[in-house]
Amino acid sequence: MAPYETDDSAKAGEAEDVRAGRRKAARYVVPVTVVGVAAATIGLVPAFAGSGDPDLPKISAQELIEKIAASDVQQVSGTVKISTDLGLPDLGGLESSLGAGAAGKPSGGDGGSTAEPSSKLLELATGTHTVRVAADGPDKQKLSLLDKTSEYSVIRNGDDVWAYDSKSNEVFHTTGAADGKEHKKDQKQDQKSDKGLPEDVPATPQKLAEEALKAVDDTTSVTVDGSAQVAGRDAYKLLIKPKGSGSTVGAISIAVDAKTGLPLKFTLTPASGGAAVVDAGFTQVDFAKPSASTFDFTPPKGAKVTEGDELKDQGKHEKQEKPARSGEDLGKELEGGGLKTIGEGWSSIAEFDMGGKGVPSGANGNTGNSDVDGFLNSLGDQVSGKFGSGTVFKTRLINVLITDDGKAYAGAVTKDALVKAANAAK
């Protein structure tokens, strides 16, 4: 990666000193390219309080990133409100048309469990949700997804992980959590993979901020955008924006607790304007040690309990559909199939071959079912160019162009950017 431009060699040298001095704190999952950003790019711009905002000491963007990196919050509890608006149409009519079973969760009758976390937590990808979180170090964590009439909880207590869906009265239980933590520690001694917040769940501002900071490079502008109050706490606002054009990302704002360095609020606004695509923030937060009983769980009377090992054994002995691929597995498959990256930074586009298969049958809005056709047509735009013709499937953040000859182009970029990339590839 090319170094950042600067008009002040003294500042550049100062940035080098800071970079060397903070390597001890690099346990946090932020790449060196983020914590080592030169002063001129992230500006050493101090935070000034606006009217009504807390009056905090001046801080540069680089110092604020370091503050996040050095944060070591182990005990926390609070309520997080999450709103996600990818611009997808209402699925209600589609679900009715396909039948309840087509879009529903697996039930205990067919060997699955509605309480299994990997499917249940996908609900966070759409709509507005209230989530309660609690943690007491890496061994005790709890996340509860609240509904008007029900509650879904995932509890980690030592070696045990419990998940409970009050709506269906089903429980999912698995063990070996401590083994997984030790494995992570062996692999990542220098990273804060053992922070005391629920792991692998993109529900907290902290987890979302981690992913955003990984994307910071020399195509990014990072500044301090004043201060704010979040959940009664004084916070600095870190503003991340793509420098170039073509990205669907407008800006990312991260409110960082002035005392602890913990991200309290994460907001991603699209370049097209309007409501945030993702807005996740604490409405209440407490850094006191949670009660030990918070992480206790006993299956309610009459609840169906599914053991994780039972599902594994069932998969070995029964003929089942091919399991869903993880993001990591899919990435490896795409790389093996000739995945290419066009452009860089926020405007980068992934190009890959779909094995000669163009738009899936029925995805052009001609399935014969008016509800399904309406849904598919609301997602796809027909386009053409040097590459021939194809369909762009769009959301407010991620867009994908699938050409009729089986090429795919995907990224957080505009439709025009995808068409331009497909034309240039010919």
mmCIF file of C-alpha atoms in Angstrom, residues 94-312:
data_model
loop_
_atom_site.group_PDB
_atom_site.id
_atom_site.type_symbol
_atom_site.label_atom_id
_atom_site.label_comp_id
_atom_site.label_asym_id
_atom_site.label_seq_id
_atom_site.Cartn_x
_atom_site.Cartn_y
_atom_site.Cartn_z
ATOM 1 C CA LEU A 94 -44.028 -13.504 -0.814
ATOM 2 C CA GLU A 95 -44.068 -15.695 2.286
ATOM 3 C CA SER A 96 -47.849 -16.055 2.017
ATOM 4 C CA SER A 97 -47.544 -16.997 -1.640
ATOM 5 C CA LEU A 98 -44.853 -19.603 -1.056
ATOM 6 C CA GLY A 99 -46.467 -20.970 2.077
ATOM 7 C CA ALA A 100 -45.450 -20.589 5.693
ATOM 8 C CA GLY A 101 -43.028 -23.482 5.578
ATOM 9 C CA ALA A 102 -41.000 -22.081 2.686
ATOM 10 C CA ALA A 103 -39.787 -19.022 4.534
ATOM 11 C CA GLY A 104 -40.019 -20.308 8.067
ATOM 12 C CA LYS A 105 -37.360 -21.574 10.434
ATOM 13 C CA PRO A 106 -36.632 -25.260 10.867
ATOM 14 C CA SER A 107 -38.814 -26.870 13.465
ATOM 15 C CA GLY A 108 -38.243 -29.619 15.960
ATOM 16 C CA GLY A 109 -40.459 -31.939 13.934
ATOM 17 C CA ASP A 110 -37.888 -32.243 11.133
ATOM 18 C CA GLY A 111 -34.873 -32.603 13.378
ATOM 19 C CA GLY A 112 -33.880 -28.955 13.565
ATOM 20 C CA SER A 113 -34.454 -26.376 16.260
ATOM 21 C CA THR A 114 -35.915 -22.886 16.135
ATOM 22 C CA ALA A 115 -33.482 -21.998 18.913
ATOM 23 C CA GLU A 116 -30.342 -22.757 16.871
ATOM 24 C CA PRO A 117 -28.448 -19.406 16.797
ATOM 25 C CA SER A 118 -27.122 -19.353 13.223
ATOM 26 C CA SER A 119 -30.616 -19.067 11.747
ATOM 27 C CA LYS A 120 -32.354 -17.111 14.476
ATOM 28 C CA LEU A 121 -29.874 -14.247 14.606
ATOM 29 C CA LEU A 122 -30.344 -13.626 10.876
ATOM 30 C CA GLU A 123 -33.430 -11.664 11.929
ATOM 31 C CA LEU A 124 -31.078 -8.833 12.862
ATOM 32 C CA ALA A 125 -30.409 -8.278 9.146
ATOM 33 C CA THR A 126 -33.755 -6.549 8.608
ATOM 34 C CA GLY A 127 -36.050 -4.205 10.507
ATOM 35 C CA THR A 128 -35.677 -2.704 13.961
ATOM 36 C CA HIS A 129 -34.812 -4.804 16.998
ATOM 37 C CA THR A 130 -34.049 -4.372 20.666
ATOM 38 C CA VAL A 131 -31.186 -6.443 22.027
ATOM 39 C CA ARG A 132 -29.991 -6.800 25.623
ATOM 40 C CA VAL A 133 -26.327 -7.659 26.092
ATOM 41 C CA ALA A 134 -24.344 -8.619 29.178
ATOM 42 C CA ALA A 135 -20.804 -9.833 29.656
ATOM 43 C CA ASP A 136 -18.442 -10.681 32.473
ATOM 44 C CA GLY A 137 -15.197 -11.511 30.737
ATOM 45 C CA PRO A 138 -14.755 -13.994 27.883
ATOM 46 C CA ASP A 139 -16.487 -16.901 29.662
ATOM 47 C CA LYS A 140 -19.825 -15.307 30.561
ATOM 48 C CA GLN A 141 -21.893 -13.603 27.904
ATOM 49 C CA LYS A 142 -25.569 -13.187 27.153
ATOM 50 C CA LEU A 143 -27.488 -11.706 24.240
ATOM 51 C CA SER A 144 -31.278 -11.464 24.203
ATOM 52 C CA LEU A 145 -33.358 -10.489 21.178
ATOM 53 C CA LEU A 146 -36.597 -8.980 22.456
ATOM 54 C CA ASP A 147 -39.940 -9.083 20.658
ATOM 55 C CA LYS A 148 -43.329 -7.739 21.721
ATOM 56 C CA THR A 149 -44.503 -11.103 22.997
ATOM 57 C CA SER A 150 -41.384 -13.259 23.052
ATOM 58 C CA GLU A 151 -37.664 -13.350 23.750
ATOM 59 C CA TYR A 152 -34.761 -15.195 22.218
ATOM 60 C CA SER A 153 -31.549 -15.552 24.233
ATOM 61 C CA VAL A 154 -28.061 -16.958 23.697
ATOM 62 C CA ILE A 155 -26.109 -17.565 26.928
ATOM 63 C CA ARG A 156 -22.447 -18.506 27.201
ATOM 64 C CA ASN A 157 -21.415 -19.727 30.650
ATOM 65 C CA GLY A 158 -18.029 -21.368 30.723
ATOM 66 C CA ASP A 159 -17.992 -24.398 28.459
ATOM 67 C CA ASP A 160 -21.757 -24.328 27.838
ATOM 68 C CA VAL A 161 -23.749 -22.365 25.272
ATOM 69 C CA TRP A 162 -27.515 -22.282 25.656
ATOM 70 C CA ALA A 163 -30.056 -20.727 23.292
ATOM 71 C CA TYR A 164 -33.745 -20.401 24.143
ATOM 72 C CA ASP A 165 -36.681 -19.371 21.953
ATOM 73 C CA SER A 166 -39.631 -18.551 24.207
ATOM 74 C CA LYS A 167 -42.041 -18.388 21.256
ATOM 75 C CA SER A 168 -41.573 -22.052 20.351
ATOM 76 C CA ASN A 169 -40.401 -23.111 23.824
ATOM 77 C CA GLU A 170 -37.330 -24.746 22.287
ATOM 78 C CA VAL A 171 -33.799 -24.921 23.679
ATOM 79 C CA PHE A 172 -30.532 -25.475 21.851
ATOM 80 C CA HIS A 173 -27.475 -26.580 23.851
ATOM 81 C CA THR A 174 -23.879 -27.213 22.910
ATOM 82 C CA THR A 175 -20.580 -27.557 24.732
ATOM 83 C CA GLY A 176 -16.946 -26.923 23.886
ATOM 84 C CA ALA A 177 -17.068 -23.127 24.011
ATOM 85 C CA ALA A 178 -13.958 -23.004 26.189
ATOM 86 C CA ASP A 179 -12.063 -25.184 23.702
ATOM 87 C CA GLY A 180 -12.934 -22.769 20.924
ATOM 88 C CA LYS A 181 -11.685 -19.821 22.971
ATOM 89 C CA GLU A 182 -8.370 -21.515 23.690
ATOM 90 C CA HIS A 183 -7.963 -22.268 20.000
ATOM 91 C CA LYS A 184 -8.466 -18.609 19.174
ATOM 92 C CA LYS A 185 -5.945 -17.585 21.792
ATOM 93 C CA ASP A 186 -3.376 -19.973 20.339
ATOM 94 C CA GLN A 187 -3.888 -18.483 16.887
ATOM 95 C CA LYS A 188 -4.146 -14.816 17.854
ATOM 96 C CA GLN A 189 -2.039 -14.086 20.881
ATOM 97 C CA ASP A 190 -1.719 -10.428 19.893
ATOM 98 C CA GLN A 191 -5.392 -9.774 19.263
ATOM 99 C CA LYS A 192 -8.250 -8.990 21.586
ATOM 100 C CA SER A 193 -10.365 -11.962 20.594
ATOM 101 C CA ASP A 194 -11.220 -12.470 24.265
ATOM 102 C CA LYS A 195 -13.019 -9.180 24.870
ATOM 103 C CA GLY A 196 -15.942 -9.531 27.210
ATOM 104 C CA LEU A 197 -18.686 -9.028 24.646
ATOM 105 C CA PRO A 198 -20.719 -11.632 22.729
ATOM 106 C CA GLU A 199 -18.517 -13.022 19.943
ATOM 107 C CA ASP A 200 -19.411 -13.635 16.299
ATOM 108 C CA VAL A 201 -22.674 -11.686 16.539
ATOM 109 C CA PRO A 202 -22.746 -8.434 14.537
ATOM 110 C CA ALA A 203 -25.263 -6.943 16.954
ATOM 111 C CA THR A 204 -23.147 -4.574 19.006
ATOM 112 C CA PRO A 205 -21.634 -1.254 17.889
ATOM 113 C CA GLN A 206 -18.236 -2.686 18.852
ATOM 114 C CA LYS A 207 -18.414 -5.571 16.375
ATOM 115 C CA LEU A 208 -19.664 -3.319 13.576
ATOM 116 C CA ALA A 209 -16.923 -0.777 14.316
ATOM 117 C CA GLU A 210 -14.274 -3.514 14.129
ATOM 118 C CA GLU A 211 -15.386 -4.447 10.620
ATOM 119 C CA ALA A 212 -15.497 -0.813 9.488
ATOM 120 C CA LEU A 213 -11.980 -0.119 10.783
ATOM 121 C CA LYS A 214 -10.647 -3.120 8.879
ATOM 122 C CA ALA A 215 -11.774 -1.429 5.662
ATOM 123 C CA VAL A 216 -9.836 1.792 6.299
ATOM 124 C CA ASP A 217 -7.019 2.322 3.795
ATOM 125 C CA ASP A 218 -5.612 5.100 1.642
ATOM 126 C CA THR A 219 -8.949 5.414 -0.191
ATOM 127 C CA THR A 220 -10.536 6.520 3.085
ATOM 128 C CA SER A 221 -10.942 9.810 4.907
ATOM 129 C CA VAL A 222 -11.026 9.458 8.703
ATOM 130 C CA THR A 223 -11.653 12.451 10.961
ATOM 131 C CA VAL A 224 -13.081 13.346 14.364
ATOM 132 C CA ASP A 225 -16.520 14.870 13.958
ATOM 133 C CA GLY A 226 -17.091 16.489 17.323
ATOM 134 C CA SER A 227 -18.724 14.877 20.325
ATOM 135 C CA ALA A 228 -22.078 13.502 21.421
ATOM 136 C CA GLN A 229 -23.945 11.900 24.277
ATOM 137 C CA VAL A 230 -24.927 8.253 23.825
ATOM 138 C CA ALA A 231 -26.825 6.356 26.516
ATOM 139 C CA GLY A 232 -25.880 9.079 28.994
ATOM 140 C CA ARG A 233 -22.165 8.747 28.212
ATOM 141 C CA ASP A 234 -19.842 11.381 26.750
ATOM 142 C CA ALA A 235 -18.481 10.202 23.418
ATOM 143 C CA TYR A 236 -16.261 11.281 20.543
ATOM 144 C CA LYS A 237 -17.527 10.781 16.987
ATOM 145 C CA LEU A 238 -15.202 9.124 14.475
ATOM 146 C CA LEU A 239 -16.240 9.776 10.870
ATOM 147 C CA ILE A 240 -15.161 7.374 8.096
ATOM 148 C CA LYS A 241 -15.858 8.305 4.462
ATOM 149 C CA PRO A 242 -14.764 6.914 1.086
ATOM 150 C CA LYS A 243 -12.635 9.451 -0.786
ATOM 151 C CA GLY A 244 -13.594 8.474 -4.320
ATOM 152 C CA SER A 245 -16.883 8.087 -6.149
ATOM 153 C CA GLY A 246 -18.774 4.955 -7.090
ATOM 154 C CA SER A 247 -19.268 3.467 -3.617
ATOM 155 C CA THR A 248 -22.747 3.062 -2.178
ATOM 156 C CA VAL A 249 -21.308 3.869 1.258
ATOM 157 C CA GLY A 250 -21.797 7.525 2.118
ATOM 158 C CA ALA A 251 -20.287 7.671 5.590
ATOM 159 C CA ILE A 252 -19.808 5.656 8.767
ATOM 160 C CA SER A 253 -20.065 7.372 12.132
ATOM 161 C CA ILE A 254 -18.797 5.661 15.285
ATOM 162 C CA ALA A 255 -19.508 7.165 18.707
ATOM 163 C CA VAL A 256 -16.665 6.173 21.036
ATOM 164 C CA ASP A 257 -17.018 6.295 24.809
ATOM 165 C CA ALA A 258 -14.653 9.030 25.990
ATOM 166 C CA LYS A 259 -13.658 7.140 29.133
ATOM 167 C CA THR A 260 -13.454 3.472 28.120
ATOM 168 C CA GLY A 261 -12.890 3.678 24.352
ATOM 169 C CA LEU A 262 -15.787 1.275 23.705
ATOM 170 C CA PRO A 263 -17.837 2.045 20.552
ATOM 171 C CA LEU A 264 -21.335 2.964 21.752
ATOM 172 C CA LYS A 265 -23.064 3.706 18.447
ATOM 173 C CA PHE A 266 -22.497 2.757 14.809
ATOM 174 C CA THR A 267 -24.287 4.411 11.891
ATOM 175 C CA LEU A 268 -23.787 3.671 8.198
ATOM 176 C CA THR A 269 -25.512 6.067 5.810
ATOM 177 C CA PRO A 270 -25.690 5.356 2.063
ATOM 178 C CA ALA A 271 -24.350 7.655 -0.639
ATOM 179 C CA SER A 272 -27.884 7.823 -2.041
ATOM 180 C CA GLY A 273 -29.087 9.571 1.128
ATOM 181 C CA GLY A 274 -32.114 8.848 3.263
ATOM 182 C CA ALA A 275 -32.302 6.686 6.357
ATOM 183 C CA ALA A 276 -29.270 4.825 7.639
ATOM 184 C CA VAL A 277 -28.631 1.358 6.228
ATOM 185 C CA VAL A 278 -27.415 0.251 9.663
ATOM 186 C CA ASP A 279 -27.936 2.130 12.907
ATOM 187 C CA ALA A 280 -26.932 0.300 16.084
ATOM 188 C CA GLY A 281 -26.452 2.018 19.398
ATOM 189 C CA PHE A 282 -26.713 1.576 23.125
ATOM 190 C CA THR A 283 -29.785 3.195 24.625
ATOM 191 C CA GLN A 284 -28.610 2.140 28.095
ATOM 192 C CA VAL A 285 -25.189 0.916 29.211
ATOM 193 C CA ASP A 286 -23.594 -0.007 32.531
ATOM 194 C CA PHE A 287 -19.961 -1.002 33.106
ATOM 195 C CA ALA A 288 -20.568 -2.591 36.507
ATOM 196 C CA LYS A 289 -20.079 -6.342 36.944
ATOM 197 C CA PRO A 290 -23.326 -8.141 36.008
ATOM 198 C CA SER A 291 -24.907 -10.464 38.555
ATOM 199 C CA ALA A 292 -23.673 -14.045 38.253
ATOM 200 C CA SER A 293 -27.286 -15.218 37.938
ATOM 201 C CA THR A 294 -27.530 -13.355 34.616
ATOM 202 C CA PHE A 295 -25.656 -16.214 32.981
ATOM 203 C CA ASP A 296 -27.490 -19.071 34.687
ATOM 204 C CA PHE A 297 -29.906 -21.080 32.549
ATOM 205 C CA THR A 298 -32.164 -24.049 33.200
ATOM 206 C CA PRO A 299 -34.476 -25.296 30.418
ATOM 207 C CA PRO A 300 -38.106 -24.415 31.243
ATOM 208 C CA LYS A 301 -40.487 -27.237 32.023
ATOM 209 C CA GLY A 302 -41.859 -28.821 28.876
ATOM 210 C CA ALA A 303 -39.312 -27.209 26.570
ATOM 211 C CA LYS A 304 -37.874 -29.286 23.747
ATOM 212 C CA VAL A 305 -34.073 -29.473 24.177
ATOM 213 C CA THR A 306 -31.877 -30.132 21.162
ATOM 214 C CA GLU A 307 -28.225 -30.982 21.731
ATOM 215 C CA GLY A 308 -25.755 -29.720 19.170
ATOM 216 C CA ASP A 309 -24.100 -33.150 19.008
ATOM 217 C CA GLU A 310 -27.442 -34.707 18.124
ATOM 218 C CA LEU A 311 -27.698 -32.548 15.010
ATOM 219 C CA LYS A 312 -24.144 -33.477 14.005
#
